[in-house]
CSV table of C-alpha atoms in Angstrom, one decimal:
chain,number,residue,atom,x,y,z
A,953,UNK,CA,-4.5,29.4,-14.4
A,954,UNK,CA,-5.6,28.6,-10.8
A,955,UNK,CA,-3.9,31.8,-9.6
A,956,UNK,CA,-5.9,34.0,-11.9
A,957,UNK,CA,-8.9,32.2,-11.4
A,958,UNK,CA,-8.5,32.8,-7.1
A,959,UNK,CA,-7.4,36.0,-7.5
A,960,UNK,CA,-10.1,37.2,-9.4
A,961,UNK,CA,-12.6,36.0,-7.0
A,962,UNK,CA,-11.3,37.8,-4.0
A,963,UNK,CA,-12.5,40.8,-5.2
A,964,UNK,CA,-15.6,40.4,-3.7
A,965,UNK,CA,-18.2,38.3,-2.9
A,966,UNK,CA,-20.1,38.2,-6.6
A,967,UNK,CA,-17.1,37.5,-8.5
A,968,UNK,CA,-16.2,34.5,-5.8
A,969,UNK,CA,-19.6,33.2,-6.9
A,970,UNK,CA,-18.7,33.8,-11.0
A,971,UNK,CA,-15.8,31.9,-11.2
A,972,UNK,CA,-17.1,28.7,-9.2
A,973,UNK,CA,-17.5,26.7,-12.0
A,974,UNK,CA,-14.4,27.2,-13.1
A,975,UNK,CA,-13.3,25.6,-9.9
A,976,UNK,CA,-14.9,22.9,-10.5
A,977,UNK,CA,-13.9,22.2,-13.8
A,978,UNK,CA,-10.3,22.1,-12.6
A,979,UNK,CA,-11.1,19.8,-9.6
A,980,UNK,CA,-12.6,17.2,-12.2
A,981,UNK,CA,-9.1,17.0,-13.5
A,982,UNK,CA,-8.3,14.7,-10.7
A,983,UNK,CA,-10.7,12.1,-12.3
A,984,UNK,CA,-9.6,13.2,-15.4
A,985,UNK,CA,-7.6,10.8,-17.7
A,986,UNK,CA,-4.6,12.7,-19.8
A,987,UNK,CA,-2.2,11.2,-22.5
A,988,UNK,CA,0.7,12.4,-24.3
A,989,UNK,CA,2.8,11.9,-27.7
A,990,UNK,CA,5.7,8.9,-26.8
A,991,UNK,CA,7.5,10.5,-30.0
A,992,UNK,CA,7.4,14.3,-28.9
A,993,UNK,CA,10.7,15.4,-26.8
A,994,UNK,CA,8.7,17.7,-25.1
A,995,UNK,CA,5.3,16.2,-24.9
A,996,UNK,CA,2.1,18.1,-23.8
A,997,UNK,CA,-1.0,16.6,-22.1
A,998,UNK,CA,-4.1,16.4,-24.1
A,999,UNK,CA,-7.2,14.8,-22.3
A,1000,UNK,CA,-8.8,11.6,-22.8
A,1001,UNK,CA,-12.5,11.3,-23.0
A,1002,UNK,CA,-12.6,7.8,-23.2
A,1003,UNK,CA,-9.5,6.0,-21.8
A,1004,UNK,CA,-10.8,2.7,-22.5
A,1005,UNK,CA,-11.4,2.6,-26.5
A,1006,UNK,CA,-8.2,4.7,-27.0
A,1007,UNK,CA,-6.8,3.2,-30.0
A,1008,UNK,CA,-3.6,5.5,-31.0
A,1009,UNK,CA,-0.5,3.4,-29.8
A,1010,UNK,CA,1.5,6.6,-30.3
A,1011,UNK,CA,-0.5,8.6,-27.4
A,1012,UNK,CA,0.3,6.8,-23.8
A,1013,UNK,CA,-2.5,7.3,-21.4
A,1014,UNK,CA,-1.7,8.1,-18.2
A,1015,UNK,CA,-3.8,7.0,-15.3
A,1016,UNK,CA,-5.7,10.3,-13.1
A,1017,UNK,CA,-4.5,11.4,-10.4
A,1018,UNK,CA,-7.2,9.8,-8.3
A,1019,UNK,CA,-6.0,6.4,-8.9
A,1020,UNK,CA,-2.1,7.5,-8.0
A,1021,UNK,CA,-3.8,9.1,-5.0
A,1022,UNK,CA,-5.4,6.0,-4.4
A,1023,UNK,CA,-2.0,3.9,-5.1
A,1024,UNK,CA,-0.5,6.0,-3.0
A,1025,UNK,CA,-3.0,5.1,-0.4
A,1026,UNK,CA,-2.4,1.6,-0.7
A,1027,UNK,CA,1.2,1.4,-0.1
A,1028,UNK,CA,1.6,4.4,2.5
A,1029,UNK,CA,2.0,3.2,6.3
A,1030,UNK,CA,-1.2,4.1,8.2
A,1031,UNK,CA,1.6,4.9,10.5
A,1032,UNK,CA,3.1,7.4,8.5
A,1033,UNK,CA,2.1,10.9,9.8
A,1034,UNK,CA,0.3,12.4,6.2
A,1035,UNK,CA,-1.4,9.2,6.2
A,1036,UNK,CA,-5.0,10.7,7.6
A,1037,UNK,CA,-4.2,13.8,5.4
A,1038,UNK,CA,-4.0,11.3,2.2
A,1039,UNK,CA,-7.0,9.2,2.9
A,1040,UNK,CA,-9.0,12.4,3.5
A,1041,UNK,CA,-7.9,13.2,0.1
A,1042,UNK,CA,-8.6,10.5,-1.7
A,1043,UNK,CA,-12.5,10.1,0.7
A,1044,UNK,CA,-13.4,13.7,-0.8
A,1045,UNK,CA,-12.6,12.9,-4.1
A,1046,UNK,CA,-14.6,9.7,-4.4
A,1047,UNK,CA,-17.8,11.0,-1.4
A,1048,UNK,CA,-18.5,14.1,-3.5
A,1049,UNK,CA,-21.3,13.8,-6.4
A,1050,UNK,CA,-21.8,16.3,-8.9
A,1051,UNK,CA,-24.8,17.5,-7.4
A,1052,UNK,CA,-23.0,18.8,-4.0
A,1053,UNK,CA,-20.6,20.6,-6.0
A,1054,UNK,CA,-22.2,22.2,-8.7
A,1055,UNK,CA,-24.4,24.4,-6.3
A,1056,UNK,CA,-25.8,27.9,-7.7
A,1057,UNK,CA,-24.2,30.3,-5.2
A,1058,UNK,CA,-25.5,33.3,-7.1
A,1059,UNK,CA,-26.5,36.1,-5.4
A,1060,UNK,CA,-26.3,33.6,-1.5
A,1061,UNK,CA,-24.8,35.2,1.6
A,1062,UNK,CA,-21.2,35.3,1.4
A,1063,UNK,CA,-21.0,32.7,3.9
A,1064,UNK,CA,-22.8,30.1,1.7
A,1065,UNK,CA,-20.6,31.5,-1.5
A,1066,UNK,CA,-17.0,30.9,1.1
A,1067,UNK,CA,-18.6,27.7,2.4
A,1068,UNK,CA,-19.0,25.9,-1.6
A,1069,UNK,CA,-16.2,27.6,-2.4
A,1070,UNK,CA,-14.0,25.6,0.0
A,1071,UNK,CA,-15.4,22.3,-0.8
A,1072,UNK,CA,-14.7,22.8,-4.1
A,1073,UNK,CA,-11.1,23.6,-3.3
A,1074,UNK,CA,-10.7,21.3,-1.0
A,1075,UNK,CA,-8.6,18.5,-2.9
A,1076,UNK,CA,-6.3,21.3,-4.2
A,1077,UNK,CA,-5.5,22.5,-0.7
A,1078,UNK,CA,-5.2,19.1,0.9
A,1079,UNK,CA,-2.8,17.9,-2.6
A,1080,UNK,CA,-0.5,21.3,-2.1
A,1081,UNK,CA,-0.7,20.4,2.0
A,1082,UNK,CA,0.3,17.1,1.9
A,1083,UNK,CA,3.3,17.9,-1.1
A,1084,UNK,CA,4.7,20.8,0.6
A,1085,UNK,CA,4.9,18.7,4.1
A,1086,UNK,CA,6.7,16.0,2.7
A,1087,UNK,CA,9.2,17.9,0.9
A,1088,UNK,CA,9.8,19.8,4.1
A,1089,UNK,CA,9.7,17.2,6.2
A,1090,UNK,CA,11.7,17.2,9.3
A,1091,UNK,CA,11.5,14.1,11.3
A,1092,UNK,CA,13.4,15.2,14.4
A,1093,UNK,CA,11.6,18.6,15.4
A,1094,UNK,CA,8.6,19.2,16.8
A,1095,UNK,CA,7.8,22.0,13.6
A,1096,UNK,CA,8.4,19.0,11.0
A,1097,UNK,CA,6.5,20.3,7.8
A,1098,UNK,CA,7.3,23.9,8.3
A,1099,UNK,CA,9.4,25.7,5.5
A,1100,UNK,CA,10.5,28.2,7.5
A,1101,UNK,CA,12.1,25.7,10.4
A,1102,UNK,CA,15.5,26.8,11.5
A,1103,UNK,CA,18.1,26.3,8.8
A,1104,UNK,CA,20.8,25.0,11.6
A,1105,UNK,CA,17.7,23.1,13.2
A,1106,UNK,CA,19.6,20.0,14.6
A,1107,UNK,CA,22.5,19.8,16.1
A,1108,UNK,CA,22.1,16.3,16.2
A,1109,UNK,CA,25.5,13.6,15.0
A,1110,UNK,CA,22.8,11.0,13.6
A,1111,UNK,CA,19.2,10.6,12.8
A,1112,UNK,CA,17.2,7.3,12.5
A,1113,UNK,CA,14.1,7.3,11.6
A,1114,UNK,CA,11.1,4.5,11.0
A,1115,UNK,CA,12.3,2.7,7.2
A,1116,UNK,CA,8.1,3.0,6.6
A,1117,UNK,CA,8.2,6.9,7.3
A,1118,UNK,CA,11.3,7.4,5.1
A,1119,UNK,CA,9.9,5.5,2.2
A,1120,UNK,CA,6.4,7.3,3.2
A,1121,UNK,CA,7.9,10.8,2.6
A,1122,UNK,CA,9.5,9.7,-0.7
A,1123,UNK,CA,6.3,8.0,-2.0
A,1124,UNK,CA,4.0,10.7,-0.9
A,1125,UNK,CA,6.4,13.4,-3.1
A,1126,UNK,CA,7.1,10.7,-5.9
A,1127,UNK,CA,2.9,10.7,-6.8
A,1128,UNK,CA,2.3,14.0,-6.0
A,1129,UNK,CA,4.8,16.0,-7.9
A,1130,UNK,CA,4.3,14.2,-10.9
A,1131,UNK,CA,0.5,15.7,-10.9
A,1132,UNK,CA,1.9,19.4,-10.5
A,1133,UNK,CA,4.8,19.3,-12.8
A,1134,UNK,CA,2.6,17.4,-15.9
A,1135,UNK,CA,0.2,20.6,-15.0
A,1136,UNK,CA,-2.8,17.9,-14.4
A,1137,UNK,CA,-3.2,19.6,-10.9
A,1138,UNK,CA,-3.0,23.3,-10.6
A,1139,UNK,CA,-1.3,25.0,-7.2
A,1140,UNK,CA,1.1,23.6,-4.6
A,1141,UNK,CA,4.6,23.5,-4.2
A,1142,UNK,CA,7.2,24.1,-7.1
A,1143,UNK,CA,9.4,21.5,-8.2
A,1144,UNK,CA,12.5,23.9,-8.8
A,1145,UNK,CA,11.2,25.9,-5.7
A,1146,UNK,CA,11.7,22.5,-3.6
A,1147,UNK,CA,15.3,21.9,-5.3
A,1148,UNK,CA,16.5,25.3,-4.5
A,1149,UNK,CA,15.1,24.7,-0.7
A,1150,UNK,CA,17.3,21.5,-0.6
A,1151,UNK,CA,20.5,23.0,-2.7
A,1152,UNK,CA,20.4,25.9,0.1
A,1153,UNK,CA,19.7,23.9,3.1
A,1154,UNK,CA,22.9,22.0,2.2
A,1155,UNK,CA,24.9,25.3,2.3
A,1156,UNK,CA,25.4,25.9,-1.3
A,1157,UNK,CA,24.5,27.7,-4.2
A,1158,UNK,CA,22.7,27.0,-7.6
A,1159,UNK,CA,26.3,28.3,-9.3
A,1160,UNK,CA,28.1,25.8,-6.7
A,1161,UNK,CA,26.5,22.5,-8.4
A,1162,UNK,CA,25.2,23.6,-12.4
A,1163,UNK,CA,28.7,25.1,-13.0
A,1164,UNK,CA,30.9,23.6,-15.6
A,1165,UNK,CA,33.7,23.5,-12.5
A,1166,UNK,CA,35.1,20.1,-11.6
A,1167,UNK,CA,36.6,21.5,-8.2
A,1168,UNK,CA,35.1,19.4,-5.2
A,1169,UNK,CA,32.1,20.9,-2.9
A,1170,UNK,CA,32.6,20.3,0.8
A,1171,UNK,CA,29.9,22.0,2.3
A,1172,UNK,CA,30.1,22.7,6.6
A,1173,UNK,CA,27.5,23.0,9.2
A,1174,UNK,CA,24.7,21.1,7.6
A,1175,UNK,CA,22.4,19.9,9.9
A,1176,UNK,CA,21.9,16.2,9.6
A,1177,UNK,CA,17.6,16.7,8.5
A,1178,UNK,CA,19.5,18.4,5.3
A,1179,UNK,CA,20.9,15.1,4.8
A,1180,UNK,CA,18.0,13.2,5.0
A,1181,UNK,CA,15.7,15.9,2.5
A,1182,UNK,CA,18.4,15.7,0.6
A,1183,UNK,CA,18.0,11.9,0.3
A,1184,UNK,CA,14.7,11.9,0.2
A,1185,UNK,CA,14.9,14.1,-3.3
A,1186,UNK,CA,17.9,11.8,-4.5
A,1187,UNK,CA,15.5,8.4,-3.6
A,1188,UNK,CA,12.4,10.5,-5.3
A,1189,UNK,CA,14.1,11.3,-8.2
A,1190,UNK,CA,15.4,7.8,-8.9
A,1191,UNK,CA,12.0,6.2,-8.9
A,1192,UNK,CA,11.1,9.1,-11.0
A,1193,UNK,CA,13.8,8.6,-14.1
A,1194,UNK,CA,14.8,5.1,-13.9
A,1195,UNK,CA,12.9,2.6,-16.0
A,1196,UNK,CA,11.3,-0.8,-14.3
A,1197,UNK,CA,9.6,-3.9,-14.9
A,1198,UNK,CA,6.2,-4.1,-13.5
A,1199,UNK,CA,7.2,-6.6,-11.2
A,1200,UNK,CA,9.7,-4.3,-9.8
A,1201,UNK,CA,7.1,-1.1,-9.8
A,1202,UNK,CA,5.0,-3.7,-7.5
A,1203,UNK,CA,7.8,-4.2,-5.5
A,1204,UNK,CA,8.3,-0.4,-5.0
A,1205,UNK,CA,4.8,0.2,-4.9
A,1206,UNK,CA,4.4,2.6,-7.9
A,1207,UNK,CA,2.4,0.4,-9.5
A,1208,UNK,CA,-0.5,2.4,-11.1
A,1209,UNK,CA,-3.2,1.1,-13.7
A,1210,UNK,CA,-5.0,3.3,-16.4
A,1211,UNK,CA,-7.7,3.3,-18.7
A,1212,UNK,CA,-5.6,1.5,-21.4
A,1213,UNK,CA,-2.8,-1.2,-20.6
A,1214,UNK,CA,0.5,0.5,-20.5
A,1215,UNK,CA,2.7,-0.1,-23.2
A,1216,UNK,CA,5.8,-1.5,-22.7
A,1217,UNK,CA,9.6,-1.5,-24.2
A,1218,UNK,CA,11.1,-4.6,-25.0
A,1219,UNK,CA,14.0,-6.0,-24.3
A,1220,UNK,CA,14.8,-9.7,-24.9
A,1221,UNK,CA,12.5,-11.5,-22.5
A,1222,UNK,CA,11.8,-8.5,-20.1
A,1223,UNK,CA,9.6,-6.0,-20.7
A,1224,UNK,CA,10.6,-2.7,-18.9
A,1225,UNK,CA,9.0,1.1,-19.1
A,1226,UNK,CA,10.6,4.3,-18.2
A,1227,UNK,CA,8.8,6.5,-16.8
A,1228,UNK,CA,6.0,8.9,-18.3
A,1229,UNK,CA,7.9,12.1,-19.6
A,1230,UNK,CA,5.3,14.1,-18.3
A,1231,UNK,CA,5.5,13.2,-14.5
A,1232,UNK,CA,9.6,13.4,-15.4
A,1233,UNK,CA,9.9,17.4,-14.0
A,1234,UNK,CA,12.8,19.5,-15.0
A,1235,UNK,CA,16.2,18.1,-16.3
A,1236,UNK,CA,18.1,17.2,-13.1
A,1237,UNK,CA,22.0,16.0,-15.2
A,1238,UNK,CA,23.6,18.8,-14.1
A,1239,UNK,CA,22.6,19.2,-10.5
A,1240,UNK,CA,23.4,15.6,-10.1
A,1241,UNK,CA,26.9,16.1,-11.4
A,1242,UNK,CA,27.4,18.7,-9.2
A,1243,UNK,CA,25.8,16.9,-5.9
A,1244,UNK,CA,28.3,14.2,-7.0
A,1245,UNK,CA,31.2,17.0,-6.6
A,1246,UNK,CA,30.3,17.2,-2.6
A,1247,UNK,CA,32.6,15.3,-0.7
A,1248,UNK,CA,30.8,14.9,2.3
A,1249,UNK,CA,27.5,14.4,1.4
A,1250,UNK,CA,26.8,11.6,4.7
A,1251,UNK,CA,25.4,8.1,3.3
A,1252,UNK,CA,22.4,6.5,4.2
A,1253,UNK,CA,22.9,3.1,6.5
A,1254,UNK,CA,19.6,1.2,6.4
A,1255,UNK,CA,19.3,-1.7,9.2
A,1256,UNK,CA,17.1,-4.5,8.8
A,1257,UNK,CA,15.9,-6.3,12.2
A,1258,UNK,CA,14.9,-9.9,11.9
A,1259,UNK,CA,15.4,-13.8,13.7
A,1260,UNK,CA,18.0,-16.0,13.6
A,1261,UNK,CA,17.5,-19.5,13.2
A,1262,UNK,CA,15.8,-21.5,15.7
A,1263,UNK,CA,18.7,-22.2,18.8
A,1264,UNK,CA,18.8,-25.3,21.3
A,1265,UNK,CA,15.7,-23.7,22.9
A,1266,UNK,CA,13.6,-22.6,20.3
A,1267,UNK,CA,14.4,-18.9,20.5
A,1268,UNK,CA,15.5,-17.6,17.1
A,1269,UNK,CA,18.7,-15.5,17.9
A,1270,UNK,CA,18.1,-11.7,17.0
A,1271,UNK,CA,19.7,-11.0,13.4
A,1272,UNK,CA,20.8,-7.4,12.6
A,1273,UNK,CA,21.6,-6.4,8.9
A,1274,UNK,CA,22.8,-3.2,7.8
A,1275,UNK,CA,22.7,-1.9,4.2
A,1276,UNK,CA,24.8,1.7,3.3
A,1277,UNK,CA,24.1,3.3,0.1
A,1278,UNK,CA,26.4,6.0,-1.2
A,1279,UNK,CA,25.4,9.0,-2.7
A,1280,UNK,CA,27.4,8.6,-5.7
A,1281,UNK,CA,25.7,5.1,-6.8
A,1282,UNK,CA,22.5,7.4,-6.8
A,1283,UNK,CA,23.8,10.1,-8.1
A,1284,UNK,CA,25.1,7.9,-11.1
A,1285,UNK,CA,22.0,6.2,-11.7
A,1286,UNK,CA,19.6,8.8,-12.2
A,1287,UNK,CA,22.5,10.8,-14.7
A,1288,UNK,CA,22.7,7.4,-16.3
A,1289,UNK,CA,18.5,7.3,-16.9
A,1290,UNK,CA,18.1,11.2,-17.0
A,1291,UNK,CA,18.7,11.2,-21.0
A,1292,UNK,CA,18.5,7.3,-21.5
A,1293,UNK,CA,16.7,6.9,-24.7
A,1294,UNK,CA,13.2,4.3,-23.9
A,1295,UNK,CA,15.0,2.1,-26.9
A,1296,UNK,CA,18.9,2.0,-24.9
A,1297,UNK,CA,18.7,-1.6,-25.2
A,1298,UNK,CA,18.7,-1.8,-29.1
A,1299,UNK,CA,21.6,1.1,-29.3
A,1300,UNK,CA,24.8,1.3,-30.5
A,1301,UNK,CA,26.8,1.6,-27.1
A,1302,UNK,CA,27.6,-1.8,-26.0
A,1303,UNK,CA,27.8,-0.4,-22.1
A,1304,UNK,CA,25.2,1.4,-22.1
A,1305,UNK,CA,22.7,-1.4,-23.0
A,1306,UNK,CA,24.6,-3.7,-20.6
A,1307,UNK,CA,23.8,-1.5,-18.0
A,1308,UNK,CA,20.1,-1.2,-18.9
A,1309,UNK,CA,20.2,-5.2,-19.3
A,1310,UNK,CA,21.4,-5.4,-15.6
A,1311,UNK,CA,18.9,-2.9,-14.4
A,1312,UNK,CA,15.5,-4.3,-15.6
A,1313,UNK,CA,16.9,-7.8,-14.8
A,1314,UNK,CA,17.6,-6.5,-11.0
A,1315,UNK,CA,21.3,-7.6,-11.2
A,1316,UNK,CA,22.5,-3.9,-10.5
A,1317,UNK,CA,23.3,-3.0,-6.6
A,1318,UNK,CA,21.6,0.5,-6.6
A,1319,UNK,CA,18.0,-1.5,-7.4
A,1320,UNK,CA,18.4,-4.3,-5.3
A,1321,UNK,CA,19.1,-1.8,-2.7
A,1322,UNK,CA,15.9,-0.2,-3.7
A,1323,UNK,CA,13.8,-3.2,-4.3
A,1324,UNK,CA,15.2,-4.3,-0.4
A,1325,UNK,CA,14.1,-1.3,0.9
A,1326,UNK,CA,11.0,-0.6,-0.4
A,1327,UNK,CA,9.9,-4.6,0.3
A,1328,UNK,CA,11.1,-4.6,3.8
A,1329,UNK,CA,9.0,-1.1,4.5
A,1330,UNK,CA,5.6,-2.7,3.5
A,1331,UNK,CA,6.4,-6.3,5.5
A,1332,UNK,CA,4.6,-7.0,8.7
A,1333,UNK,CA,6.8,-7.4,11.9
A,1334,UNK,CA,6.7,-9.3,15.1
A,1335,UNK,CA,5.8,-6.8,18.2
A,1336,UNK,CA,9.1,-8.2,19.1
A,1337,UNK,CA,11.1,-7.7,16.4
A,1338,UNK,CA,12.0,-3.5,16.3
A,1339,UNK,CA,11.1,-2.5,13.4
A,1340,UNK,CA,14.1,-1.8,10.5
A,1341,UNK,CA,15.4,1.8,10.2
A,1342,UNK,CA,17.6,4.4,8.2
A,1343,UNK,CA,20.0,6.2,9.7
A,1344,UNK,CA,22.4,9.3,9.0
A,1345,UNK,CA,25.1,10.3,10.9
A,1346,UNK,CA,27.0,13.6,10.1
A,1347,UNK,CA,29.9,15.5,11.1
A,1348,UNK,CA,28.5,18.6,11.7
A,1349,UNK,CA,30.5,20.8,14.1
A,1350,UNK,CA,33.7,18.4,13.6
């Protein structure tokens, strides 16, 4: 793997210059186009040399990870503080032609061999980067990004932030992740590693919410920028399980073309797709059932700034609108989708397809709650007009 790869070339200065082409063959797989089995449980990736004339309607192509970089970059704030970090990305993965990277470093100064070397590595470290600081993210503190921050960082009774930099932070993981966990992008952060960071920061243990126990969780002192992470990863992992029409992945903006038209479940009228399995991660049923045990895990109030109608004098009258979502409506949803069979709709259980018939149709609360939130973060607003927020209040210390 990439590990192997690094490691073997900081041995010294002739080996760094070996294993440079091997670098570069693993920074092509961000153009690269994968697909996997739709009837394997546990698919693997195998790659597509020609994305376009791929005729197998078993195999579902996936689109590279330069155009979700380049999705990503199209529905991020430029606001949003990885924003520079993710158009840098995406500018050295389009500016670079093969000729700059495959240089013969053979037998050059070691400057020259550490110099290529870097470009060449370059997308990886900037990919990892810009993961790792969104699931670390701490909005409040001046060390926001760091894993190591304090674990009682805040002692803080709420914390609002920007709606746009919430929904940045779980796009920016939401594209991201799926690269490392499909193993189309070697390095970075760990998915497991990140849910273990969250679990912990919320002052409990892995045997605390995957036990078989029913007995409620009520965590104390968590600092409230646990709360948000921990929504953040709850909002990610929704987006990442639940199925949606494309209208409603445009609304979100996860939206992604590839080399082949996706395909598409049916149901009735509406055509809806669940997520690719490979961008899925790990099985997350039974730390949801155990998040849904805690009994104080704080809810996330969304507010939503606008006018009024027009009054006697032609001022519109400010409007304020607040939206709470609880973390069991979440928490239900992405249990509900985790093991949802693609084909739900044509089953047996009369509820079950019900609920996937109000889903895809937008009729459920937890989606138009989503589709609100994600619609309102990309709208323009009047300079006077403050822009709409989410906020988290705790009871930390009470």
């Amino acid at each position: 793997d990439l590990k192997d790869c690094l490691s073997i070339g900081t041995a010294s200065s002739a080996l760094l210059a070996d294993i440079q082409p091997d670098v570069i063959r693993r920074r092509q797989r961000f153009h690269q186009y994968f697909g996997y089995s739709t009837r394997s449980i546990r698919p693997k990736l195998q790659e597509i040399q020609d994305a376009s004339n791929a005729k197998d309607s078993r195999v579902r192509i996936l689109p590279s990870a330069k155009e979700r970089i380049e999705s990503l970059l199209k529905n991020l704030s430029e606001g949003h503080p990885l924003y520079e970090s993710v158009l840098e990305l995406f500018d050295e993965l389009v500016s670079r032609d093969d000729e700059e990277l495959w240089q013969d470093v053979a037998g050059k100064p070691f400057a020259t061999i550490l110099s290529q070397h870097k470009i060449n590595m370059r997308p990886h470290k900037l990919h990892a980067t810009i993961l790792s600081n969104a699931m670390h993210s701490h909005p409040a503190h001046s060390n926001e990004g760091s894993v190591t921050a304090p674990r009682q960082e805040d002692s803080l009774k709420a914390l609002s932030v920007p709606l746009d930099r919430y929904v940045g932070d779980v796009l920016c993981i939401y594209y991201l992740i799926g690269h490392s966990v499909a193993n189309m992008i070697e390095g970075g952060p760990d998915e497991e590693a990140w849910i273990d960071s969250i679990v912990d920061h919320m002052e409990c243990t892995d045997e605390d919410l995957t036990s078989c126990d029913m007995d409620t969780i009520t965590p104390t002192n968590v600092g409230v920028s646990a709360w948000y992470r921990a929504w953040v990863f709850l909002h990610c992992t929704l987006l990442r399980v639940a199925p949606f029409t494309p209208e409603q992945q445009r609304s979100l903006g996860i939206l992604q073309n590839s080399g082949q038209e996706e395909t598409a479940a049916k149901a009735g009228p509406l055509a809806y797709q669940f997520p690719p399995k490979p961008f899925r991660g790990c099985n997350k049923s039974m730390l949801m059932r155990g998040i849904s045990r805690i009994t104080n895990f704080e809810p996330l109030h969304v507010t939503y700034n606008d006018f009024g109608r027009l009054g006697p004098t032609y001022r519109g009258r400010d409007l304020m609108q607040t939206q709470t979502l609880f973390p069991v409506s979440a928490v239900g949803v992405a249990i509900a989708f985790e093991s949802m069979s693609p084909y739900a709709y044509y089953g047996s259980d009369f509820n079950l397809g019900r609920f996937l018939h109000s889903w895809v149709r937008g009729e459920d609360s937890v989606i138009q709650w989503l589709l609100a939130l994600h619609s309102e973060s990309g709208r323009s607003k009047p300079m006077t007009v403050a822009p709409p927020s989410v906020t988290i209040r705790c009871s930390l210390g009470d």
